[in-house]
C-alpha positions as a printed Julia matrix, in Angstrom:
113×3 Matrix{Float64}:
  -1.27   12.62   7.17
   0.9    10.55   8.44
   2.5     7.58   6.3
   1.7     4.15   6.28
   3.52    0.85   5.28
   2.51   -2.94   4.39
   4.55   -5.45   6.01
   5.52   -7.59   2.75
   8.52   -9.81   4.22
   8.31  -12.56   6.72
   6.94  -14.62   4.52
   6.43  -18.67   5.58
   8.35  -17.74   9.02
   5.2   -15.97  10.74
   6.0   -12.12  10.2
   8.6    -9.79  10.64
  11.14   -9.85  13.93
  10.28   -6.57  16.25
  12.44   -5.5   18.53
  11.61   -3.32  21.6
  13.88   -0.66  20.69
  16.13    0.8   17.92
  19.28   -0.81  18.81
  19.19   -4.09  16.67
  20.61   -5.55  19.89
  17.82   -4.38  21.84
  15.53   -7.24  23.15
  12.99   -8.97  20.84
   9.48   -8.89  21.54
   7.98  -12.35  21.97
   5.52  -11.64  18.83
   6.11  -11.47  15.04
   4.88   -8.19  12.75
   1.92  -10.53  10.41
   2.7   -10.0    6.84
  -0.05   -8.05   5.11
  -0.41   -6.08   8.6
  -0.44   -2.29   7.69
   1.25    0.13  10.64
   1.6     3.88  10.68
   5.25    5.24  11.1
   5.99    7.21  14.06
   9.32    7.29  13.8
  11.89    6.84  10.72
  15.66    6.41  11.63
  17.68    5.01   8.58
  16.72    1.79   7.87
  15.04    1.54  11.55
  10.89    2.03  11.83
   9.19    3.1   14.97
   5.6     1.81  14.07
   1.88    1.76  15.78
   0.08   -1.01  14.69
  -2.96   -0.68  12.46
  -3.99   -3.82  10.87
  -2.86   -7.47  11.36
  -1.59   -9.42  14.32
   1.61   -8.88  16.41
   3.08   -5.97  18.54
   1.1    -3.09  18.83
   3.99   -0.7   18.81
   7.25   -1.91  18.2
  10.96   -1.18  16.28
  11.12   -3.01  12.95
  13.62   -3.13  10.27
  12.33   -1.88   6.51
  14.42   -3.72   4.87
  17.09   -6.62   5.4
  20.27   -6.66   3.26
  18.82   -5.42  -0.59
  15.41   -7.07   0.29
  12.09   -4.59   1.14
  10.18   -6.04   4.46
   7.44   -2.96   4.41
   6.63   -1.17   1.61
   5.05    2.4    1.41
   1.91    1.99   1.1
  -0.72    4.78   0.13
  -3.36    6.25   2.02
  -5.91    6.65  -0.45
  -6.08    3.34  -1.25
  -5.9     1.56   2.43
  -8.92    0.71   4.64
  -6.99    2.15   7.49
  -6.91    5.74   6.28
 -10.52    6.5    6.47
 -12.68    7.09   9.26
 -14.26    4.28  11.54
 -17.44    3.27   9.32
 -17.19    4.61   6.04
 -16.88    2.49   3.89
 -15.51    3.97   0.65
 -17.97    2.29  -2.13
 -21.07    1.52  -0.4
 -23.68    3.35  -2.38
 -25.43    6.28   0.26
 -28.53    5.74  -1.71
 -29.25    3.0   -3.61
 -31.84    3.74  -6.23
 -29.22    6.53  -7.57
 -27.25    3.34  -8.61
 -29.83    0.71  -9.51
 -31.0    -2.25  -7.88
 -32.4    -0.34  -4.68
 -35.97    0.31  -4.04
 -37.87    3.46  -4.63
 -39.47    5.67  -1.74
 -42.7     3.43  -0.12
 -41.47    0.05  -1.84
 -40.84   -2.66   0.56
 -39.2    -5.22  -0.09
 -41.5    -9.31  -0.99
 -40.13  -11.61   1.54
């Protein structure tokens, strides 16, 4: 599976800075990386991230860095636990049959109302 990271920096300035391509001196792209956005790596060089965009708002495929002087801009994140690693509609605690959990209705009740 492949691995997926949180944007955590860019706090208060609008995202992350993503750049077009690994070169740091390649051009920006007009567009910030959204903090909390969640991207899947497609490419790790160094410190450099190659990343298709999952979650959030910004580039959908961009260069980032992961982390700028000693402090983390994207974190790891794991796949269990994101939205973004299941399928399209499953949702991971909706009960597949309510009366096994309480509070549903039993076969032929309808519902007052």
């Amino acid at each position: 599976m492949a691995q997926l990271w949180e944007v955590i920096g860019g706090v208060g300035v609008g995202g992350i800075l993503v750049r077009q391509d690994r070169d740091l001196k390649s051009p920006e792209l007009p567009a910030r990386l959204s903090t909390g956005a969640v991207v899947r790596e497609e490419q790790l060089v160094g410190n450099r991230l190659l990343y298709a965009r999952l979650m959030g708002v910004g580039p959908d495929r961009g260069w980032v860095s992961v982390a700028l002087k000693d402090k983390p801009l994207l974190v790891r994140a794991k796949p269990e636990t994101s939205q973004c690693a299941r399928p399209a509609g499953i949702a991971a605690d909706l009960p597949r049959d309510r009366d096994r959990r309480g509070g549903g209705l039993a076969a032929g009740q309808h519902s007052a109302g």
